[in-house]
Amino acid sequence: MKTAVLLSAFALAAPTTALAQRAPSPVPAPAIAVCPLETGFVADNGGLTRSRAAVRAGRLTILAVGSSSIEGVGASRRELGFAPLLERGLERRMPGVDVTVINRGIGGETARETANRLERELAAGRVDLVIWQLGTNDVLRDRMVDDVFADFHRGEAVLRAADVDVLLIDPQRLPEDTRNMSFRGRNPALGEMARRIAEEGRKGGYAVLRRFDAMAGWSGLERGGVGPDDLHLNDAGYACWAEVTAEGLAPRLL
């Protein structure tokens, strides 16, 4: 199902309770983007059973790991990053469910560093769903694909031992007209990484968000949702990514 939503920094950043306490008829912030949404960007691949049980019980805890886009680098304020916006986006779509998204993104990480710390992050508290964003830095650092997925499988063993659901998020797109020579011409390799991640999701029974494909429809966003460094998302990009994720994930949890 395809829809389009007008994203407002005010509407996405402010919780409902805060809105109720404001003076009557507040003036909304300017809209930042028209975001095309499609539930098909998320494939559950037969997973998410623990998360569905958590939603039925009224409380869902998500651990988000990965690199700078999970951390929120490029957002103008912390609350406009992916993790807090996803938390609110899921709660809007699942009334009565208390959603917590724990942000453990670390800028610059490859799959190796994330896999190395997964066990430690999971030991910090019980979670139902782990979001693992991976692939972008691996491609930009020219890592061998076999090495990337060897690291992924090490992390996979930790996730299976912890008995958690998994949502994999594939790489972002980079601007085709980037002036950064290190980024130019990288989209085919990023797309191939996304294909491999989708394949691993199908084989492992992990949900997958096709971020690379979703970003192809972001032409209406400022700079395609990417900030002036041609790498990190801007506020519009984070807002759209969070909404695409919530739009595709929530129906699969209810």
PDB file of C-alpha atoms in Angstrom:
ATOM      1  CA  MET A   1       0.000   0.000   0.000  1.00  0.00           C
ATOM      2  CA  LYS A   2       1.428   3.370  -1.041  1.00  0.00           C
ATOM      3  CA  THR A   3       0.595   6.665   0.635  1.00  0.00           C
ATOM      4  CA  ALA A   4       2.291  10.019   1.062  1.00  0.00           C
ATOM      5  CA  VAL A   5       2.521  11.926   4.302  1.00  0.00           C
ATOM      6  CA  LEU A   6       3.436  15.551   4.931  1.00  0.00           C
ATOM      7  CA  LEU A   7       6.145  15.490   7.577  1.00  0.00           C
ATOM      8  CA  SER A   8       6.416  18.350  10.050  1.00  0.00           C
ATOM      9  CA  ALA A   9       9.352  18.733  12.409  1.00  0.00           C
ATOM     10  CA  PHE A  10       6.893  19.971  15.043  1.00  0.00           C
ATOM     11  CA  ALA A  11       4.485  17.068  14.685  1.00  0.00           C
ATOM     12  CA  LEU A  12       7.175  14.397  14.689  1.00  0.00           C
ATOM     13  CA  ALA A  13       9.263  15.813  17.522  1.00  0.00           C
ATOM     14  CA  ALA A  14       6.560  16.696  20.043  1.00  0.00           C
ATOM     15  CA  PRO A  15       4.779  13.964  22.042  1.00  0.00           C
ATOM     16  CA  THR A  16       0.991  14.137  22.216  1.00  0.00           C
ATOM     17  CA  THR A  17       0.990  15.018  25.922  1.00  0.00           C
ATOM     18  CA  ALA A  18       3.248  17.987  25.278  1.00  0.00           C
ATOM     19  CA  LEU A  19       0.906  19.211  22.559  1.00  0.00           C
ATOM     20  CA  ALA A  20      -2.038  19.077  24.963  1.00  0.00           C
ATOM     21  CA  GLN A  21      -0.233  21.345  27.417  1.00  0.00           C
ATOM     22  CA  ARG A  22       0.478  24.064  24.867  1.00  0.00           C
ATOM     23  CA  ALA A  23      -1.616  27.178  24.428  1.00  0.00           C
ATOM     24  CA  PRO A  24      -4.705  26.807  22.197  1.00  0.00           C
ATOM     25  CA  SER A  25      -4.159  26.850  18.436  1.00  0.00           C
ATOM     26  CA  PRO A  26      -0.355  26.688  18.355  1.00  0.00           C
ATOM     27  CA  VAL A  27       1.280  27.727  15.119  1.00  0.00           C
ATOM     28  CA  PRO A  28       2.830  24.565  13.595  1.00  0.00           C
ATOM     29  CA  ALA A  29       6.359  24.501  12.316  1.00  0.00           C
ATOM     30  CA  PRO A  30       6.793  24.533   8.534  1.00  0.00           C
ATOM     31  CA  ALA A  31       6.457  21.174   6.841  1.00  0.00           C
ATOM     32  CA  ILE A  32       9.825  19.701   5.936  1.00  0.00           C
ATOM     33  CA  ALA A  33       8.961  17.070   3.361  1.00  0.00           C
ATOM     34  CA  VAL A  34       6.369  15.074   1.520  1.00  0.00           C
ATOM     35  CA  CYS A  35       7.386  11.519   2.283  1.00  0.00           C
ATOM     36  CA  PRO A  36       6.204   8.596   0.142  1.00  0.00           C
ATOM     37  CA  LEU A  37       5.299   5.662   2.353  1.00  0.00           C
ATOM     38  CA  GLU A  38       4.903   2.026   1.411  1.00  0.00           C
ATOM     39  CA  THR A  39       4.395  -0.853   3.823  1.00  0.00           C
ATOM     40  CA  GLY A  40       6.209  -3.143   1.397  1.00  0.00           C
ATOM     41  CA  PHE A  41       9.624  -1.699   2.281  1.00  0.00           C
ATOM     42  CA  VAL A  42       9.570  -4.013   5.334  1.00  0.00           C
ATOM     43  CA  ALA A  43       9.608  -7.799   4.908  1.00  0.00           C
ATOM     44  CA  ASP A  44       9.105  -9.840   8.088  1.00  0.00           C
ATOM     45  CA  ASN A  45      10.434 -13.104   6.580  1.00  0.00           C
ATOM     46  CA  GLY A  46       8.497 -15.135   9.139  1.00  0.00           C
ATOM     47  CA  GLY A  47      10.150 -13.404  12.101  1.00  0.00           C
ATOM     48  CA  LEU A  48       8.936 -10.856  14.684  1.00  0.00           C
ATOM     49  CA  THR A  49       7.075 -13.458  16.782  1.00  0.00           C
ATOM     50  CA  ARG A  50       8.573 -12.251  20.092  1.00  0.00           C
ATOM     51  CA  SER A  51       7.839  -8.654  19.167  1.00  0.00           C
ATOM     52  CA  ARG A  52       4.213  -9.436  18.369  1.00  0.00           C
ATOM     53  CA  ALA A  53       3.843 -11.095  21.777  1.00  0.00           C
ATOM     54  CA  ALA A  54       5.388  -8.024  23.406  1.00  0.00           C
ATOM     55  CA  VAL A  55       2.950  -5.747  21.582  1.00  0.00           C
ATOM     56  CA  ARG A  56       0.008  -7.869  22.759  1.00  0.00           C
ATOM     57  CA  ALA A  57       1.330  -7.430  26.298  1.00  0.00           C
ATOM     58  CA  GLY A  58       1.453  -3.658  25.793  1.00  0.00           C
ATOM     59  CA  ARG A  59       5.211  -3.004  25.920  1.00  0.00           C
ATOM     60  CA  LEU A  60       7.843  -3.310  23.184  1.00  0.00           C
ATOM     61  CA  THR A  61      11.565  -2.726  23.798  1.00  0.00           C
ATOM     62  CA  ILE A  62      13.850  -2.241  20.805  1.00  0.00           C
ATOM     63  CA  LEU A  63      17.648  -2.064  20.767  1.00  0.00           C
ATOM     64  CA  ALA A  64      18.993  -0.133  17.757  1.00  0.00           C
ATOM     65  CA  VAL A  65      22.634  -0.732  16.816  1.00  0.00           C
ATOM     66  CA  GLY A  66      24.722   0.354  13.869  1.00  0.00           C
ATOM     67  CA  SER A  67      26.655   3.407  12.832  1.00  0.00           C
ATOM     68  CA  SER A  68      26.073   7.143  12.466  1.00  0.00           C
ATOM     69  CA  SER A  69      22.560   7.025  11.059  1.00  0.00           C
ATOM     70  CA  ILE A  70      21.372   5.110  14.117  1.00  0.00           C
ATOM     71  CA  GLU A  71      23.339   7.467  16.364  1.00  0.00           C
ATOM     72  CA  GLY A  72      21.612  10.412  14.663  1.00  0.00           C
ATOM     73  CA  VAL A  73      24.587  12.278  13.185  1.00  0.00           C
ATOM     74  CA  GLY A  74      23.337  15.086  10.932  1.00  0.00           C
ATOM     75  CA  ALA A  75      20.050  15.716  12.759  1.00  0.00           C
ATOM     76  CA  SER A  76      19.697  19.274  14.021  1.00  0.00           C
ATOM     77  CA  ARG A  77      18.510  18.037  17.416  1.00  0.00           C
ATOM     78  CA  ARG A  78      18.818  14.687  19.173  1.00  0.00           C
ATOM     79  CA  GLU A  79      15.054  14.156  19.205  1.00  0.00           C
ATOM     80  CA  LEU A  80      14.961  14.470  15.394  1.00  0.00           C
ATOM     81  CA  GLY A  81      17.152  11.410  14.857  1.00  0.00           C
ATOM     82  CA  PHE A  82      15.897   8.014  13.691  1.00  0.00           C
ATOM     83  CA  ALA A  83      15.535   6.238  17.044  1.00  0.00           C
ATOM     84  CA  PRO A  84      13.332   8.787  18.872  1.00  0.00           C
ATOM     85  CA  LEU A  85      11.225   9.390  15.765  1.00  0.00           C
ATOM     86  CA  LEU A  86      10.720   5.651  15.251  1.00  0.00           C
ATOM     87  CA  GLU A  87       9.632   5.278  18.878  1.00  0.00           C
ATOM     88  CA  ARG A  88       6.954   7.927  18.446  1.00  0.00           C
ATOM     89  CA  GLY A  89       5.967   6.703  14.992  1.00  0.00           C
ATOM     90  CA  LEU A  90       5.294   3.192  16.310  1.00  0.00           C
ATOM     91  CA  GLU A  91       3.356   4.478  19.315  1.00  0.00           C
ATOM     92  CA  ARG A  92       1.099   6.548  17.035  1.00  0.00           C
ATOM     93  CA  ARG A  93       0.339   3.459  14.988  1.00  0.00           C
ATOM     94  CA  MET A  94      -0.077   1.095  17.966  1.00  0.00           C
ATOM     95  CA  PRO A  95      -2.207   2.981  20.532  1.00  0.00           C
ATOM     96  CA  GLY A  96      -1.832   1.649  24.054  1.00  0.00           C
ATOM     97  CA  VAL A  97       1.585   0.095  23.418  1.00  0.00           C
ATOM     98  CA  ASP A  98       4.552   1.552  25.311  1.00  0.00           C
ATOM     99  CA  VAL A  99       7.467   1.513  22.837  1.00  0.00           C
ATOM    100  CA  THR A 100      11.070   2.099  23.923  1.00  0.00           C
ATOM    101  CA  VAL A 101      13.850   2.404  21.331  1.00  0.00           C
ATOM    102  CA  ILE A 102      17.308   2.239  22.936  1.00  0.00           C
ATOM    103  CA  ASN A 103      19.827   4.080  20.751  1.00  0.00           C
ATOM    104  CA  ARG A 104      23.228   2.361  20.679  1.00  0.00           C
ATOM    105  CA  GLY A 105      24.476   3.654  17.343  1.00  0.00           C
ATOM    106  CA  ILE A 106      28.177   4.527  17.078  1.00  0.00           C
ATOM    107  CA  GLY A 107      29.320   6.617  14.132  1.00  0.00           C
ATOM    108  CA  GLY A 108      31.887   5.042  11.831  1.00  0.00           C
ATOM    109  CA  GLU A 109      31.241   1.417  12.760  1.00  0.00           C
ATOM    110  CA  THR A 110      31.443  -1.441  10.309  1.00  0.00           C
ATOM    111  CA  ALA A 111      29.699  -4.783  10.764  1.00  0.00           C
ATOM    112  CA  ARG A 112      32.818  -6.013  12.571  1.00  0.00           C
ATOM    113  CA  GLU A 113      32.644  -3.462  15.387  1.00  0.00           C
ATOM    114  CA  THR A 114      28.915  -3.906  15.822  1.00  0.00           C
ATOM    115  CA  ALA A 115      29.237  -7.692  16.001  1.00  0.00           C
ATOM    116  CA  ASN A 116      32.027  -7.307  18.557  1.00  0.00           C
ATOM    117  CA  ARG A 117      29.787  -5.424  20.988  1.00  0.00           C
ATOM    118  CA  LEU A 118      26.410  -7.090  20.432  1.00  0.00           C
ATOM    119  CA  GLU A 119      26.738  -9.439  23.389  1.00  0.00           C
ATOM    120  CA  ARG A 120      27.604  -6.567  25.715  1.00  0.00           C
ATOM    121  CA  GLU A 121      24.725  -4.428  24.486  1.00  0.00           C
ATOM    122  CA  LEU A 122      22.233  -7.256  24.888  1.00  0.00           C
ATOM    123  CA  ALA A 123      23.459  -7.991  28.405  1.00  0.00           C
ATOM    124  CA  ALA A 124      22.459  -4.475  29.496  1.00  0.00           C
ATOM    125  CA  GLY A 125      18.746  -5.319  29.532  1.00  0.00           C
ATOM    126  CA  ARG A 126      16.053  -7.516  28.061  1.00  0.00           C
ATOM    127  CA  VAL A 127      14.885  -6.461  24.609  1.00  0.00           C
ATOM    128  CA  ASP A 128      12.349  -7.911  22.209  1.00  0.00           C
ATOM    129  CA  LEU A 129      13.697  -6.647  18.889  1.00  0.00           C
ATOM    130  CA  VAL A 130      17.188  -5.706  17.712  1.00  0.00           C
ATOM    131  CA  ILE A 131      17.467  -3.285  14.790  1.00  0.00           C
ATOM    132  CA  TRP A 132      20.836  -3.743  13.099  1.00  0.00           C
ATOM    133  CA  GLN A 133      21.746  -1.116  10.497  1.00  0.00           C
ATOM    134  CA  LEU A 134      24.763  -2.218   8.501  1.00  0.00           C
ATOM    135  CA  GLY A 135      26.619  -2.095   5.222  1.00  0.00           C
ATOM    136  CA  THR A 136      27.241   1.553   4.373  1.00  0.00           C
ATOM    137  CA  ASN A 137      30.617   1.969   6.086  1.00  0.00           C
ATOM    138  CA  ASP A 138      31.715  -1.488   4.935  1.00  0.00           C
ATOM    139  CA  VAL A 139      31.201  -0.462   1.307  1.00  0.00           C
ATOM    140  CA  LEU A 140      32.800   2.961   1.755  1.00  0.00           C
ATOM    141  CA  ARG A 141      35.870   1.313   3.284  1.00  0.00           C
ATOM    142  CA  ASP A 142      36.088  -1.233   0.454  1.00  0.00           C
ATOM    143  CA  ARG A 143      35.798  -4.215   2.756  1.00  0.00           C
ATOM    144  CA  MET A 144      35.560  -7.615   1.133  1.00  0.00           C
ATOM    145  CA  VAL A 145      31.964  -8.769   1.018  1.00  0.00           C
ATOM    146  CA  ASP A 146      32.869 -12.193   2.435  1.00  0.00           C
ATOM    147  CA  ASP A 147      34.529 -10.498   5.414  1.00  0.00           C
ATOM    148  CA  VAL A 148      31.450  -8.356   6.035  1.00  0.00           C
ATOM    149  CA  PHE A 149      29.174 -11.364   6.144  1.00  0.00           C
ATOM    150  CA  ALA A 150      31.588 -13.380   8.276  1.00  0.00           C
ATOM    151  CA  ASP A 151      31.206 -10.577  10.818  1.00  0.00           C
ATOM    152  CA  PHE A 152      27.461 -10.608  10.308  1.00  0.00           C
ATOM    153  CA  HIS A 153      27.311 -14.333  11.050  1.00  0.00           C
ATOM    154  CA  ARG A 154      29.292 -13.814  14.266  1.00  0.00           C
ATOM    155  CA  GLY A 155      26.692 -11.278  15.302  1.00  0.00           C
ATOM    156  CA  GLU A 156      23.928 -13.593  14.159  1.00  0.00           C
ATOM    157  CA  ALA A 157      25.137 -16.256  16.608  1.00  0.00           C
ATOM    158  CA  VAL A 158      24.898 -13.753  19.470  1.00  0.00           C
ATOM    159  CA  LEU A 159      21.397 -12.713  18.429  1.00  0.00           C
ATOM    160  CA  ARG A 160      20.193 -16.308  18.198  1.00  0.00           C
ATOM    161  CA  ALA A 161      21.623 -17.111  21.638  1.00  0.00           C
ATOM    162  CA  ALA A 162      19.787 -14.095  23.050  1.00  0.00           C
ATOM    163  CA  ASP A 163      16.504 -15.284  21.467  1.00  0.00           C
ATOM    164  CA  VAL A 164      15.545 -11.862  20.104  1.00  0.00           C
ATOM    165  CA  ASP A 165      13.798 -10.768  16.936  1.00  0.00           C
ATOM    166  CA  VAL A 166      15.909  -8.962  14.345  1.00  0.00           C
ATOM    167  CA  LEU A 167      15.213  -6.194  11.838  1.00  0.00           C
ATOM    168  CA  LEU A 168      18.089  -5.600   9.408  1.00  0.00           C
ATOM    169  CA  ILE A 169      18.401  -2.172   7.806  1.00  0.00           C
ATOM    170  CA  ASP A 170      20.409  -2.022   4.603  1.00  0.00           C
ATOM    171  CA  PRO A 171      22.628   0.840   3.344  1.00  0.00           C
ATOM    172  CA  GLN A 172      21.560   4.317   2.385  1.00  0.00           C
ATOM    173  CA  ARG A 173      21.844   5.896  -1.033  1.00  0.00           C
ATOM    174  CA  LEU A 174      24.388   8.619  -1.705  1.00  0.00           C
ATOM    175  CA  PRO A 175      23.709  11.653  -3.913  1.00  0.00           C
ATOM    176  CA  GLU A 176      24.540  10.847  -7.529  1.00  0.00           C
ATOM    177  CA  ASP A 177      25.925  14.368  -8.012  1.00  0.00           C
ATOM    178  CA  THR A 178      28.203  14.266  -4.966  1.00  0.00           C
ATOM    179  CA  ARG A 179      31.463  16.182  -5.261  1.00  0.00           C
ATOM    180  CA  ASN A 180      33.146  13.838  -2.798  1.00  0.00           C
ATOM    181  CA  MET A 181      35.263  11.549  -4.955  1.00  0.00           C
ATOM    182  CA  SER A 182      35.240   8.883  -2.219  1.00  0.00           C
ATOM    183  CA  PHE A 183      31.438   8.651  -2.533  1.00  0.00           C
ATOM    184  CA  ARG A 184      31.014   9.037  -6.288  1.00  0.00           C
ATOM    185  CA  GLY A 185      29.823   5.915  -8.080  1.00  0.00           C
ATOM    186  CA  ARG A 186      29.225   3.968  -4.860  1.00  0.00           C
ATOM    187  CA  ASN A 187      25.499   3.382  -5.248  1.00  0.00           C
ATOM    188  CA  PRO A 188      25.821   0.172  -7.316  1.00  0.00           C
ATOM    189  CA  ALA A 189      27.971  -1.407  -4.583  1.00  0.00           C
ATOM    190  CA  LEU A 190      25.608  -0.137  -1.883  1.00  0.00           C
ATOM    191  CA  GLY A 191      22.692  -1.625  -3.830  1.00  0.00           C
ATOM    192  CA  GLU A 192      24.473  -4.971  -4.091  1.00  0.00           C
ATOM    193  CA  MET A 193      25.113  -4.901  -0.338  1.00  0.00           C
ATOM    194  CA  ALA A 194      21.400  -4.263   0.169  1.00  0.00           C
ATOM    195  CA  ARG A 195      20.598  -7.274  -2.022  1.00  0.00           C
ATOM    196  CA  ARG A 196      22.892  -9.497   0.046  1.00  0.00           C
ATOM    197  CA  ILE A 197      21.365  -8.265   3.309  1.00  0.00           C
ATOM    198  CA  ALA A 198      17.877  -9.035   1.974  1.00  0.00           C
ATOM    199  CA  GLU A 199      19.090 -12.542   1.087  1.00  0.00           C
ATOM    200  CA  GLU A 200      20.480 -13.065   4.603  1.00  0.00           C
ATOM    201  CA  GLY A 201      17.176 -11.903   6.045  1.00  0.00           C
ATOM    202  CA  ARG A 202      15.249 -14.450   4.002  1.00  0.00           C
ATOM    203  CA  LYS A 203      17.634 -17.259   4.940  1.00  0.00           C
ATOM    204  CA  GLY A 204      17.741 -16.370   8.631  1.00  0.00           C
ATOM    205  CA  GLY A 205      14.106 -15.458   9.131  1.00  0.00           C
ATOM    206  CA  TYR A 206      14.939 -11.831   9.990  1.00  0.00           C
ATOM    207  CA  ALA A 207      12.828  -8.842   9.097  1.00  0.00           C
ATOM    208  CA  VAL A 208      14.475  -6.448   6.625  1.00  0.00           C
ATOM    209  CA  LEU A 209      13.877  -2.762   5.924  1.00  0.00           C
ATOM    210  CA  ARG A 210      14.886  -1.893   2.347  1.00  0.00           C
ATOM    211  CA  ARG A 211      16.214   1.597   3.083  1.00  0.00           C
ATOM    212  CA  PHE A 212      18.248   1.750  -0.136  1.00  0.00           C
ATOM    213  CA  ASP A 213      15.129   1.182  -2.236  1.00  0.00           C
ATOM    214  CA  ALA A 214      12.999   3.523  -0.124  1.00  0.00           C
ATOM    215  CA  MET A 215      15.435   6.399  -0.644  1.00  0.00           C
ATOM    216  CA  ALA A 216      14.953   6.167  -4.406  1.00  0.00           C
ATOM    217  CA  GLY A 217      11.575   7.872  -3.864  1.00  0.00           C
ATOM    218  CA  TRP A 218      12.893  10.767  -1.774  1.00  0.00           C
ATOM    219  CA  SER A 219      13.311  13.262  -4.627  1.00  0.00           C
ATOM    220  CA  GLY A 220      10.811  15.567  -2.918  1.00  0.00           C
ATOM    221  CA  LEU A 221      13.002  15.879   0.170  1.00  0.00           C
ATOM    222  CA  GLU A 222      15.637  18.559   0.587  1.00  0.00           C
ATOM    223  CA  ARG A 223      18.829  17.160  -1.017  1.00  0.00           C
ATOM    224  CA  GLY A 224      17.128  13.767  -1.197  1.00  0.00           C
ATOM    225  CA  GLY A 225      17.176  13.545   2.588  1.00  0.00           C
ATOM    226  CA  VAL A 226      20.990  13.763   2.789  1.00  0.00           C
ATOM    227  CA  GLY A 227      22.890  16.586   4.481  1.00  0.00           C
ATOM    228  CA  PRO A 228      25.578  18.875   3.068  1.00  0.00           C
ATOM    229  CA  ASP A 229      28.363  16.337   3.669  1.00  0.00           C
ATOM    230  CA  ASP A 230      26.643  14.012   1.124  1.00  0.00           C
ATOM    231  CA  LEU A 231      26.619  11.190   3.678  1.00  0.00           C
ATOM    232  CA  HIS A 232      24.649  11.816   6.865  1.00  0.00           C
ATOM    233  CA  LEU A 233      20.893  12.281   6.708  1.00  0.00           C
ATOM    234  CA  ASN A 234      19.297  15.658   7.358  1.00  0.00           C
ATOM    235  CA  ASP A 235      16.136  16.232   9.406  1.00  0.00           C
ATOM    236  CA  ALA A 236      13.894  15.437   6.443  1.00  0.00           C
ATOM    237  CA  GLY A 237      15.805  12.227   5.740  1.00  0.00           C
ATOM    238  CA  TYR A 238      15.582  11.018   9.320  1.00  0.00           C
ATOM    239  CA  ALA A 239      11.880  11.880   9.476  1.00  0.00           C
ATOM    240  CA  CYS A 240      11.121  10.010   6.270  1.00  0.00           C
ATOM    241  CA  TRP A 241      13.232   6.985   7.221  1.00  0.00           C
ATOM    242  CA  ALA A 242      11.533   6.710  10.620  1.00  0.00           C
ATOM    243  CA  GLU A 243       8.084   7.007   9.070  1.00  0.00           C
ATOM    244  CA  VAL A 244       8.843   4.424   6.372  1.00  0.00           C
ATOM    245  CA  THR A 245      10.079   2.030   9.068  1.00  0.00           C
ATOM    246  CA  ALA A 246       7.104   2.571  11.371  1.00  0.00           C
ATOM    247  CA  GLU A 247       4.644   2.340   8.466  1.00  0.00           C
ATOM    248  CA  GLY A 248       6.022  -1.024   7.387  1.00  0.00           C
ATOM    249  CA  LEU A 249       6.773  -2.478  10.818  1.00  0.00           C
ATOM    250  CA  ALA A 250       3.631  -1.647  12.802  1.00  0.00           C
ATOM    251  CA  PRO A 251       1.182  -3.701  10.682  1.00  0.00           C
ATOM    252  CA  ARG A 252       3.450  -6.712  11.079  1.00  0.00           C
ATOM    253  CA  LEU A 253       3.401  -6.396  14.867  1.00  0.00           C
ATOM    254  CA  LEU A 254      -0.337  -6.096  15.382  1.00  0.00           C
TER     255      LEU A 254
END
